[in-house]
CSV table of C-alpha atoms in Angstrom, one decimal:
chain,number,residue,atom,x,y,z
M,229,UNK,CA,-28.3,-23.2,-11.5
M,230,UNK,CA,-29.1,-20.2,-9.1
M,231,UNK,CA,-25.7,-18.9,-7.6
M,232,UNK,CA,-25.5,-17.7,-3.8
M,233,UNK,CA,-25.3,-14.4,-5.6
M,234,UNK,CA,-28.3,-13.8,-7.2
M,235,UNK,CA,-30.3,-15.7,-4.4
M,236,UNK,CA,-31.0,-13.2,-2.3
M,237,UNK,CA,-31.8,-10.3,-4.9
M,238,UNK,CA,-34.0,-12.7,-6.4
M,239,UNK,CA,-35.7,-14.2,-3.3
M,240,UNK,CA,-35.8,-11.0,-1.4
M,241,UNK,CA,-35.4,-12.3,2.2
M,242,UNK,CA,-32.7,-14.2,4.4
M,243,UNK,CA,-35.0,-16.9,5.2
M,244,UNK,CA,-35.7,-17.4,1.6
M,245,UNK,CA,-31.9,-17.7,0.6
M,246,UNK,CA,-31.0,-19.6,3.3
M,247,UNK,CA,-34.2,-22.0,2.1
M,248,UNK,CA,-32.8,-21.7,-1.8
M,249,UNK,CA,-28.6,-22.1,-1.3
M,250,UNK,CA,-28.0,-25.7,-0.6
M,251,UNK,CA,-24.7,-26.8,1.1
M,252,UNK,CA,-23.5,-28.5,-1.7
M,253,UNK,CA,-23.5,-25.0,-3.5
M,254,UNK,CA,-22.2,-23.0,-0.6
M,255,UNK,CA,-19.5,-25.2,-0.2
M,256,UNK,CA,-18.6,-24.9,-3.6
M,257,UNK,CA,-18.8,-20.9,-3.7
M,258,UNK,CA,-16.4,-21.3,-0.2
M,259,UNK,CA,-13.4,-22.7,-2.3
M,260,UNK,CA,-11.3,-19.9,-2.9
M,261,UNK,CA,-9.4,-22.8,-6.2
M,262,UNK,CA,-12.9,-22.5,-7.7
M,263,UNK,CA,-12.3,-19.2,-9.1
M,264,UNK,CA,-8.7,-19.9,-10.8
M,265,UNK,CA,-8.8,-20.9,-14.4
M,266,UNK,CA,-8.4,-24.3,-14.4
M,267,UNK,CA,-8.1,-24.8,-11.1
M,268,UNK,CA,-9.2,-28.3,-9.5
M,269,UNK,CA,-11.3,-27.8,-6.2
M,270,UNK,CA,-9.5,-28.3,-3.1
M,271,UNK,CA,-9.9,-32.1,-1.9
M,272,UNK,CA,-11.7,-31.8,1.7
M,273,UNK,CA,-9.5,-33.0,4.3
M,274,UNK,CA,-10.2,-36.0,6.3
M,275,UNK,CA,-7.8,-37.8,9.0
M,276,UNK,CA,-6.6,-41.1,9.2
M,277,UNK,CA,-7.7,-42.7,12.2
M,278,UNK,CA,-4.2,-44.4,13.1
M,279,UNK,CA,-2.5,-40.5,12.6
M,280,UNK,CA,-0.7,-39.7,16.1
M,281,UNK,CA,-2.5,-37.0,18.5
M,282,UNK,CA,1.0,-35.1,17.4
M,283,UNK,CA,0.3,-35.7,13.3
M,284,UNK,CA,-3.6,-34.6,14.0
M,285,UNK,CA,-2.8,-31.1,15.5
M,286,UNK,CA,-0.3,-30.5,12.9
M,287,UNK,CA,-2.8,-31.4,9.9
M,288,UNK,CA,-5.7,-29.1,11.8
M,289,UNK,CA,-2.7,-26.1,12.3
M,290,UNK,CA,-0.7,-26.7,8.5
M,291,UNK,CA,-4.9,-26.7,7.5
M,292,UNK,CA,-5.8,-23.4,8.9
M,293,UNK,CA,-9.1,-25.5,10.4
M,294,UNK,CA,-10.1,-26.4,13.8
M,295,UNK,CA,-11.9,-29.8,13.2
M,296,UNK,CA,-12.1,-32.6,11.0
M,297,UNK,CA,-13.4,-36.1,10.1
M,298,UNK,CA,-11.6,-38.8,11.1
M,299,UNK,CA,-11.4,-42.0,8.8
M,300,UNK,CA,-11.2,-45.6,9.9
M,301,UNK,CA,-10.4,-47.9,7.0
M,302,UNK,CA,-10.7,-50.8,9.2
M,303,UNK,CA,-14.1,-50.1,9.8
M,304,UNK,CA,-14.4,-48.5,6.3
M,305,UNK,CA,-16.1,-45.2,7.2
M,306,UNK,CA,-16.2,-41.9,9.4
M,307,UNK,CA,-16.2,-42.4,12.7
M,308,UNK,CA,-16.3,-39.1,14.1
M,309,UNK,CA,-14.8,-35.5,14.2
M,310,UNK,CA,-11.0,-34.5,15.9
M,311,UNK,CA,-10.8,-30.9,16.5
M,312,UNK,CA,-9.2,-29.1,19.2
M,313,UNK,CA,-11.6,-29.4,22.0
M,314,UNK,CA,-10.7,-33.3,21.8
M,315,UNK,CA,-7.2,-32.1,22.0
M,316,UNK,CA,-7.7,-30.2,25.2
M,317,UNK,CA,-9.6,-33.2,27.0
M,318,UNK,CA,-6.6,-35.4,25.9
M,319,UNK,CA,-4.4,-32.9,28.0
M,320,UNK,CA,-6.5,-32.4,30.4
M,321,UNK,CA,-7.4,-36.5,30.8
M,322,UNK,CA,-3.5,-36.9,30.4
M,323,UNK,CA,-2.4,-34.9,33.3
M,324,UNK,CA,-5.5,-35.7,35.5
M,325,UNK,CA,-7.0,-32.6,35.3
M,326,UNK,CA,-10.7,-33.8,34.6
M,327,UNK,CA,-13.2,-35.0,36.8
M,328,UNK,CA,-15.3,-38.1,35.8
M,329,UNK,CA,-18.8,-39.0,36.6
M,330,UNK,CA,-19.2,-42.9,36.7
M,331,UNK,CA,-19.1,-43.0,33.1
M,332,UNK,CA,-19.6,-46.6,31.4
M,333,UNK,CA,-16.7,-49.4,31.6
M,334,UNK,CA,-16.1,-49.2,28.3
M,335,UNK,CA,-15.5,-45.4,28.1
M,336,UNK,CA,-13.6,-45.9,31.2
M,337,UNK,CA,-10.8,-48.7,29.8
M,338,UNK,CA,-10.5,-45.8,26.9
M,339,UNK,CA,-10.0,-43.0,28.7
M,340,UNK,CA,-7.4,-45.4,30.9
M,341,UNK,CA,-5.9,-46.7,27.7
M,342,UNK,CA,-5.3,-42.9,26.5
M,343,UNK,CA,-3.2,-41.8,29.4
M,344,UNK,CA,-1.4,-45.2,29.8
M,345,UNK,CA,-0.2,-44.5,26.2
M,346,UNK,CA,0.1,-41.1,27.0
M,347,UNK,CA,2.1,-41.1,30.0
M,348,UNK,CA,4.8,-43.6,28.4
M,349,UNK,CA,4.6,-41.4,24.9
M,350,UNK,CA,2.3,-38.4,24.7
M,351,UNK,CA,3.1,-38.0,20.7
M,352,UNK,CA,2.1,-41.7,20.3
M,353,UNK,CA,-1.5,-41.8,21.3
M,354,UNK,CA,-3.7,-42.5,18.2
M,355,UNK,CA,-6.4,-39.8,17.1
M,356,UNK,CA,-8.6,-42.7,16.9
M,357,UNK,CA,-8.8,-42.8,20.9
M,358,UNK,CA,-9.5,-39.1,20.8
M,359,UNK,CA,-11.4,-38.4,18.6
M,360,UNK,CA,-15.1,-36.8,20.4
M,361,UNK,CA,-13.1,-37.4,23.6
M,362,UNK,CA,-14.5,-34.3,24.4
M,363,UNK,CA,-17.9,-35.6,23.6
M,364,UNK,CA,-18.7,-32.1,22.6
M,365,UNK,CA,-18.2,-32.5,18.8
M,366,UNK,CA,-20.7,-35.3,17.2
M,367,UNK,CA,-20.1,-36.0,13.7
M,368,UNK,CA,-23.1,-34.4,12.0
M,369,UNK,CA,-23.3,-34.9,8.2
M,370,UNK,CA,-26.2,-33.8,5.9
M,371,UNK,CA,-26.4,-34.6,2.2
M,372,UNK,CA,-25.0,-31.9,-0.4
M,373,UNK,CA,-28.8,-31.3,-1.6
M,374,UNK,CA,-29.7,-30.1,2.1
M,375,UNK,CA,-30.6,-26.2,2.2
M,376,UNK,CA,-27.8,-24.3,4.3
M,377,UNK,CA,-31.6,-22.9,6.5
M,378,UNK,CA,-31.0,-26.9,7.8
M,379,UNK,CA,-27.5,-26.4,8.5
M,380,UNK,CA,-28.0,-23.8,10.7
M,381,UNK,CA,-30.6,-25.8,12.3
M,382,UNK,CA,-28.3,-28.2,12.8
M,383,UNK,CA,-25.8,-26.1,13.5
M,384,UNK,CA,-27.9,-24.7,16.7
M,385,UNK,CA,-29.3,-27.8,17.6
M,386,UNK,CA,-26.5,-29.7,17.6
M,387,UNK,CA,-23.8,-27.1,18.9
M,388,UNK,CA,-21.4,-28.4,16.4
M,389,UNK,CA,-19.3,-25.5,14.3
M,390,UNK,CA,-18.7,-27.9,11.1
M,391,UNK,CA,-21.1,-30.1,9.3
M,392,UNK,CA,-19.8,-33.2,7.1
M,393,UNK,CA,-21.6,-32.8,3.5
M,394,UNK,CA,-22.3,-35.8,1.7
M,395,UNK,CA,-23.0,-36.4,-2.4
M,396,UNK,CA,-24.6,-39.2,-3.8
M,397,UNK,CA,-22.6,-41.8,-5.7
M,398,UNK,CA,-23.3,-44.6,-7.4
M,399,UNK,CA,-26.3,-45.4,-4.8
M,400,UNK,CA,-23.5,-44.6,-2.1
M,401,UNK,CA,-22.5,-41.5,-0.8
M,402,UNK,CA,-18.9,-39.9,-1.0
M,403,UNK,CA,-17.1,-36.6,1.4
M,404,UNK,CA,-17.6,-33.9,-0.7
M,405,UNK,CA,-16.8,-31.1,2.1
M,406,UNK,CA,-17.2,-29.6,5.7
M,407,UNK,CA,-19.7,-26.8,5.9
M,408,UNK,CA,-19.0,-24.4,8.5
M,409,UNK,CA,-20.3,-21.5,10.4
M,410,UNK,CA,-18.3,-19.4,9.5
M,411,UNK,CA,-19.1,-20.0,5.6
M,412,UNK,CA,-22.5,-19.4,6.5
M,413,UNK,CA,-21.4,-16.1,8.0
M,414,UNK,CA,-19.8,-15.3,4.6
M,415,UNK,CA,-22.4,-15.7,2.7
M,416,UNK,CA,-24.9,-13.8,5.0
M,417,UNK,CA,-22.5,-11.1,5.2
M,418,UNK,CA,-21.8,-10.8,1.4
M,419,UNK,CA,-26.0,-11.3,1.4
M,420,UNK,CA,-26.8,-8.3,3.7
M,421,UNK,CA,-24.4,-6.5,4.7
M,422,UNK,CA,-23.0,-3.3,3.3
M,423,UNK,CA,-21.2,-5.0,0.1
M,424,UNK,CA,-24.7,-6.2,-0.9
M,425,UNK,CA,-26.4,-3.1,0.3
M,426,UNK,CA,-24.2,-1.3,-2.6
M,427,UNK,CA,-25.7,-3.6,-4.8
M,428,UNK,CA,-28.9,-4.0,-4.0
M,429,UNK,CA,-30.5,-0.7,-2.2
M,430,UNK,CA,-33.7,-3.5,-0.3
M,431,UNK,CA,-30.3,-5.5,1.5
M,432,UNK,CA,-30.8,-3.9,4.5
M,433,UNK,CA,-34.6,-4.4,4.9
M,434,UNK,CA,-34.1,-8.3,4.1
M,435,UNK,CA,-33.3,-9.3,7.6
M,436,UNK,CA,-34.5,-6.8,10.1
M,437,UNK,CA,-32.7,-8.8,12.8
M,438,UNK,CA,-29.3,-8.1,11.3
M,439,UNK,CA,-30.1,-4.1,11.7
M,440,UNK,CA,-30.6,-4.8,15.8
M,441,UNK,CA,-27.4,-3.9,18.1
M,442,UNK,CA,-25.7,-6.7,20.0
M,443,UNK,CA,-27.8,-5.2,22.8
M,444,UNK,CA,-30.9,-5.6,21.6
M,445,UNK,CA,-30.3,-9.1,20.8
M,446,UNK,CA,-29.3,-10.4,24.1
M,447,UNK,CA,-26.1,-10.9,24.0
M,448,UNK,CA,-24.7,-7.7,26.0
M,449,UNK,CA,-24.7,-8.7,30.2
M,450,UNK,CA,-24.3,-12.1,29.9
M,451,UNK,CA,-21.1,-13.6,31.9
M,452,UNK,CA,-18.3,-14.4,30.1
M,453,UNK,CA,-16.2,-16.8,31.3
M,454,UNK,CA,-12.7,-15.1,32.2
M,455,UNK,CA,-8.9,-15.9,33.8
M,456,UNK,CA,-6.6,-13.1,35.1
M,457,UNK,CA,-3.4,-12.7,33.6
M,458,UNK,CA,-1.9,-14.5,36.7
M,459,UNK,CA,-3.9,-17.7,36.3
M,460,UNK,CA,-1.9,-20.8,34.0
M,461,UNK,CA,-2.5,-21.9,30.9
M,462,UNK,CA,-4.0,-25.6,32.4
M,463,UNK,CA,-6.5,-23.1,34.2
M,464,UNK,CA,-7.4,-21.5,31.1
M,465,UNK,CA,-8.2,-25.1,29.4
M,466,UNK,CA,-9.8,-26.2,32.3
M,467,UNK,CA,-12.4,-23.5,32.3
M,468,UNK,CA,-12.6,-23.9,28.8
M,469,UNK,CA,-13.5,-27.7,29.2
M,470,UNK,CA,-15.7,-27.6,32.0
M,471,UNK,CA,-18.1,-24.5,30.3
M,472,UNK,CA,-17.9,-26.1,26.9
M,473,UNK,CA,-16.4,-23.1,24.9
M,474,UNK,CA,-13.6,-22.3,23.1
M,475,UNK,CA,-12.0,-19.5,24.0
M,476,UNK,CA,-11.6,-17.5,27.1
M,477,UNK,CA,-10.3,-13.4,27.8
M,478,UNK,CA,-7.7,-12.5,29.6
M,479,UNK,CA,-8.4,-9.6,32.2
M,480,UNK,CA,-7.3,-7.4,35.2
M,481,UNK,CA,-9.9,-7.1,37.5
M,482,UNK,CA,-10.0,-3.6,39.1
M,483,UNK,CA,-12.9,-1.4,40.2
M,484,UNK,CA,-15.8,-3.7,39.7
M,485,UNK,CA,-14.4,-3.8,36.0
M,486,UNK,CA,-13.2,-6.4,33.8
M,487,UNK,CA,-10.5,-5.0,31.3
M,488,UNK,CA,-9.9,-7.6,28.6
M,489,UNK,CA,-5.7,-7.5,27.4
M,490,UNK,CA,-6.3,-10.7,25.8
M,491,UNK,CA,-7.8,-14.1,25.0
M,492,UNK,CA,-6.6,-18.0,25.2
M,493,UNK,CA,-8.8,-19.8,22.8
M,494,UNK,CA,-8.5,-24.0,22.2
M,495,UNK,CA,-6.5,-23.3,19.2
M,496,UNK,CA,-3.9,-23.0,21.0
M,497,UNK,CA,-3.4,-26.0,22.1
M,498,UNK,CA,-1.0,-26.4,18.5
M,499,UNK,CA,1.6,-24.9,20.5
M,500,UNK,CA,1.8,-26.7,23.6
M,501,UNK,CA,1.2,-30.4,21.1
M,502,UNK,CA,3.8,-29.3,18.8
M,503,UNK,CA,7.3,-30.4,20.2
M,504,UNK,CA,8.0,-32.6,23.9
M,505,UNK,CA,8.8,-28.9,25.2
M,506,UNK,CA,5.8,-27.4,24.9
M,507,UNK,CA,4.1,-29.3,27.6
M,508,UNK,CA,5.6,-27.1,29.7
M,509,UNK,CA,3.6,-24.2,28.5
M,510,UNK,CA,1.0,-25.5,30.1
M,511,UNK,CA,2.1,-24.2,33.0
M,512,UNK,CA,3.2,-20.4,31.7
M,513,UNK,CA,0.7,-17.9,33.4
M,514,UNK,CA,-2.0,-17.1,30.8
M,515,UNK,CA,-0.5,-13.3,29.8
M,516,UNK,CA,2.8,-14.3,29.2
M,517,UNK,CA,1.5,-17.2,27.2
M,518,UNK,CA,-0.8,-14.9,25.1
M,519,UNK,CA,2.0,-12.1,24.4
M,520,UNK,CA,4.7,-14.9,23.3
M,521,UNK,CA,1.8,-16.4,21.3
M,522,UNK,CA,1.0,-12.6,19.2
M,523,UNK,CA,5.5,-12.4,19.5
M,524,UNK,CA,5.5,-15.6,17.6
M,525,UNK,CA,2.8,-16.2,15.1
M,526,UNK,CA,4.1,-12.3,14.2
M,527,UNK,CA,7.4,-13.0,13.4
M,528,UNK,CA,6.0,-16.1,11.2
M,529,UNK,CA,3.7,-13.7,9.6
M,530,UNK,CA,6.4,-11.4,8.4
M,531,UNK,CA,5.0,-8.6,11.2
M,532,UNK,CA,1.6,-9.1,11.2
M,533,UNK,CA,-0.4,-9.2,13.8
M,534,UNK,CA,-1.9,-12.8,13.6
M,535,UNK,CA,-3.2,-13.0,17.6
M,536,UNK,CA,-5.3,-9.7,17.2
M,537,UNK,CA,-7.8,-8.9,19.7
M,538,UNK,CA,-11.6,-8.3,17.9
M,539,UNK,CA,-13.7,-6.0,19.6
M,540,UNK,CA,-17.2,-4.8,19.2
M,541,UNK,CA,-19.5,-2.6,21.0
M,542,UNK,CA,-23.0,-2.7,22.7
M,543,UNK,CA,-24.7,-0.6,20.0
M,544,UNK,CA,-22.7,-2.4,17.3
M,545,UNK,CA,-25.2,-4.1,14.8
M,546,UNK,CA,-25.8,-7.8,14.5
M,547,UNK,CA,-24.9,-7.6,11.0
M,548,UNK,CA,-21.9,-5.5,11.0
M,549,UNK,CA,-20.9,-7.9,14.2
M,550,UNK,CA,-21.2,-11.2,11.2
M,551,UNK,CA,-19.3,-8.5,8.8
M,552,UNK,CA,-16.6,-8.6,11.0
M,553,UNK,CA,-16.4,-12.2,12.2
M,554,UNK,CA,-16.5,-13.0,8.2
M,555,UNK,CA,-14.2,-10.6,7.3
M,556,UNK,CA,-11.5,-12.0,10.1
M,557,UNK,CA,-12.7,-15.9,10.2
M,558,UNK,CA,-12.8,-15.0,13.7
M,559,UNK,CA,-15.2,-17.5,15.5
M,560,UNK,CA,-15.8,-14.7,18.2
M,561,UNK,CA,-15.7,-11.0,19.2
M,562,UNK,CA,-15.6,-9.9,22.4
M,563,UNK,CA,-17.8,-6.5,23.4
M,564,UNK,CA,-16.6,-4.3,25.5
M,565,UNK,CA,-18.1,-0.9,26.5
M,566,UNK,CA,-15.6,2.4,26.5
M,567,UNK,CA,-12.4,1.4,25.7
M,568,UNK,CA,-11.8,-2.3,27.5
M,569,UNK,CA,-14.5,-3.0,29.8
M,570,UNK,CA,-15.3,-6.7,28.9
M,571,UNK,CA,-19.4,-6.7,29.0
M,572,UNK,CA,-20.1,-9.9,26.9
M,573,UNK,CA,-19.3,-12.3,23.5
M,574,UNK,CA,-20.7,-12.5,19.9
M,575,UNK,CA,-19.5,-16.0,18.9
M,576,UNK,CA,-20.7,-17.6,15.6
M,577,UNK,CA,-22.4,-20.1,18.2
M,578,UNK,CA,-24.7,-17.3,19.5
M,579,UNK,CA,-25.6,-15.9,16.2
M,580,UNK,CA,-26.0,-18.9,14.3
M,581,UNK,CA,-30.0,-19.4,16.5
M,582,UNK,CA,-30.7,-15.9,15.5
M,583,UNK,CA,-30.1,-15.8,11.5
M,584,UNK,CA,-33.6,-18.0,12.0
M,585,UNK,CA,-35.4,-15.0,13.1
C-alpha cells in the first residue's frame, strides 16, 4: 500500500494526492500510537447518548477534541455529532438568549424540555437533547475507502470540521475514526510545505495556490466578527451563535483601528460547564475572562502558554498560513497588519475550499 508519504513525490500534484490518500489511510497516519512498537491504535471516541451535558464537555476537554459522535443504543446507531457549538446553544437556549423562528412543534417541545431540565438541573440535561442543537454540525460520515479530495468536498460543502469514517464489516459497517480538517492540514503541510520542500526540490511547484499570500487569496478585508474587551462573555457566545463561527477577537477600538489583545473561541465553553460556579463567568467581561483563561490553562501547563494568540500577516503565504495552523492544531489565525491591526481570519474553514484549486 502507498503511504501519505510517498503520494505526493510519486503523483506530483496536490490534487493527485488528495485523489490517491483515502481517509481510512489518513486517519491511520494521524494516530500518533501507530508509530510505538507494539502499540494498539487509539479506539475513536464516541459518546453515549444518556452522558450528562456536564459528562459530554468533560470527555470533548479530557479528549483534547471539539466534537464527537454521539451513540444511542436504544436506537442502535449514531445519531448525530455533540461538540461545542451545541454546547453554546444549550447556554444560550438555557438562559433565553436565542431567538426562535416558528420552528416545528416538535423541535419546539425539545428545546422546551432542555431548559425545563435545565433550569431545575443544568448538569442533568442529557447530550442526547443537545446534540446538533446548534443545527450547525450534521453528522457527515464517508466510508474509510473514500479519497480525503471527497472529504474536503464534504468538508466545504457541508461546513462541518469532522467527518465520521466508516469500514466495512461483515456486510455492516463499524466507527473506525473521525477525520478532521485539521488532519488534512497536516498532511498538506508535511506534502508541500517546507519539510517536504527539503525533501523533494518540485514541493513548491505542486500547488501553486499554496505559494499565494493570504492577500491574494481573498481572505485579507473581509469583516471579522469582533467584541471589545468591555463586552461579556454571553455577548461573545451570542455573536458567535448568531454568525455561525467559532471563535471571536478581542479588541480596542481606537483610530479607525481594530487592535486584537485576544480571542474567545467556543472551546471555552469547558470552563463555564465545568463546576455550578462557572455559570457565572458568563457574565465576566470578555478581557478578564481571556487573561484568567491564558493565567489558568498556564499554570496547568507547568508555565506554558496554552491561550496563545496566532498571528499572520497579509503577505504571509497560504501554505506557510496551513504550516502554522498544523503545526499549532489551531483551527484559526488571525492577520493583522503592523503589529495588532486586526485586518481579517485564516480559519481551516476558509482554506479547506481553496486546497481544490
Amino acid at each position: 500500500m502507498q503511504t501519505v508519504e510517498q503520494g505526493i513525490v510519486e503523483n506530483g500534484t496536490l490534487d493527485a494526492l488528495l485523489n490517491t490518500v483515502t481517509c481510512g489511510e489518513l486517519c491511520k497516519s494521524a494516530d500518533p500510537m501507530l508509530n510505538k512498537a507494539g502499540a494498539k491504535p487509539k479506539h475513536p471516541l464516541c459518546l453515549d447518548a444518556e452522558l450528562s451535558v456536564t459528562e459530554g464537555c468533560e470527555a470533548l476537554a479530557a479528549n483534547k477534541i471539539s466534537s464527537a459522535p454521539v451513540y444511542d443504543a436504544e436506537k442502535g446507531g449514531f445519531i448525530g455529532m455533540l461538540d461545542y457549538r451545541d454546547l453554546v446553544a444549550f447556554v444560550l437556549s438555557v438562559l433565553h438568549k436565542v431567538p426562535r423562528d416558528a420552528p416545528a412543534i416538535d423541535a419546539e417541545m425539545e428545546v422546551t424540555d432542555i431548559v425545563k431540565r435545565a433550569l431545575m438541573n443544568k448538569t442533568g440535561v442529557p447530550i442526547k437533547l443537545v446534540s446538533n442543537l446548534s443545527r450547525e454540525n450534521p453528522l457527515v460520515a464517508l466510508p474509510a475507502s473514500a479519497t480525503v479530495r471527497t472529504a474536503v468536498e464534504e468538508f466545504s460543502k457541508n461546513h462541518v470540521h469532522r467527518l465520521i469514517v466508516l469500514e466495512p464489516d461483515q456486510g455492516a459497517s463499524h466507527f473506525a475514526g473521525i477525520l478532521s480538517q485539521s488532519t488534512v492540514a497536516g498532511l498538506v503541510a508535511s506534502s508541500v510545505g517546507k519539510l517536504a520542500g527539503s525533501l523533494n526540490p518540485k514541493a513548491k511547484s505542486i500547488w501553486p495556490t499554496g505559494n499565494k499570500t493570504l492577500e491574494d487569496v481573498g481572505l485579507v478585508g473581509k469583516e471579522v466578527i469582533s467584541v471589545v474587551s468591555e463586552d461579556t462573555v454571553l455577548e461573545a457566545l451570542y455573536m458567535m451563535h448568531e454568525h455561525k463561527i467559532s471563535s471571536v477577537a478581542i479588541v480596542t477600538r481606537e483610530d479607525g483601528e481594530n487592535d486584537l489583545i485576544g480571542s474567545i473561541s467556543m472551546t471555552d465553553i469547558k470552563a463555564i460547564l465545568a463546576d455550578r460556579k462557572g455559570w457565572r463567568r458568563l457574565y465576566e467581561t470578555c478581557y478578564d475572562f481571556f487573561a484568567s483563561m491564558r493565567y489558568e490553562q498556564g499554570l496547568e501547563a507547568g508555565g506554558d502558554d496554552r491561550v496563545p494568540l496566532y498571528v499572520v500577516h497579509p503577505n504571509t503565504t497560504l501554505i506557510a498560513t496551513i504550516e502554522k495552523l498544523a503545526a499549532t492544531r489551531a483551527h484559526r489565525v488571525w492577520i493583522v497588519s503592523g503589529s495588532s491591526n486586526l485586518v481579517g481570519v485564516a480559519s481551516l474553514s476558509d482554506i479547506m475550499p481553496l486546497l481544490l484549486t
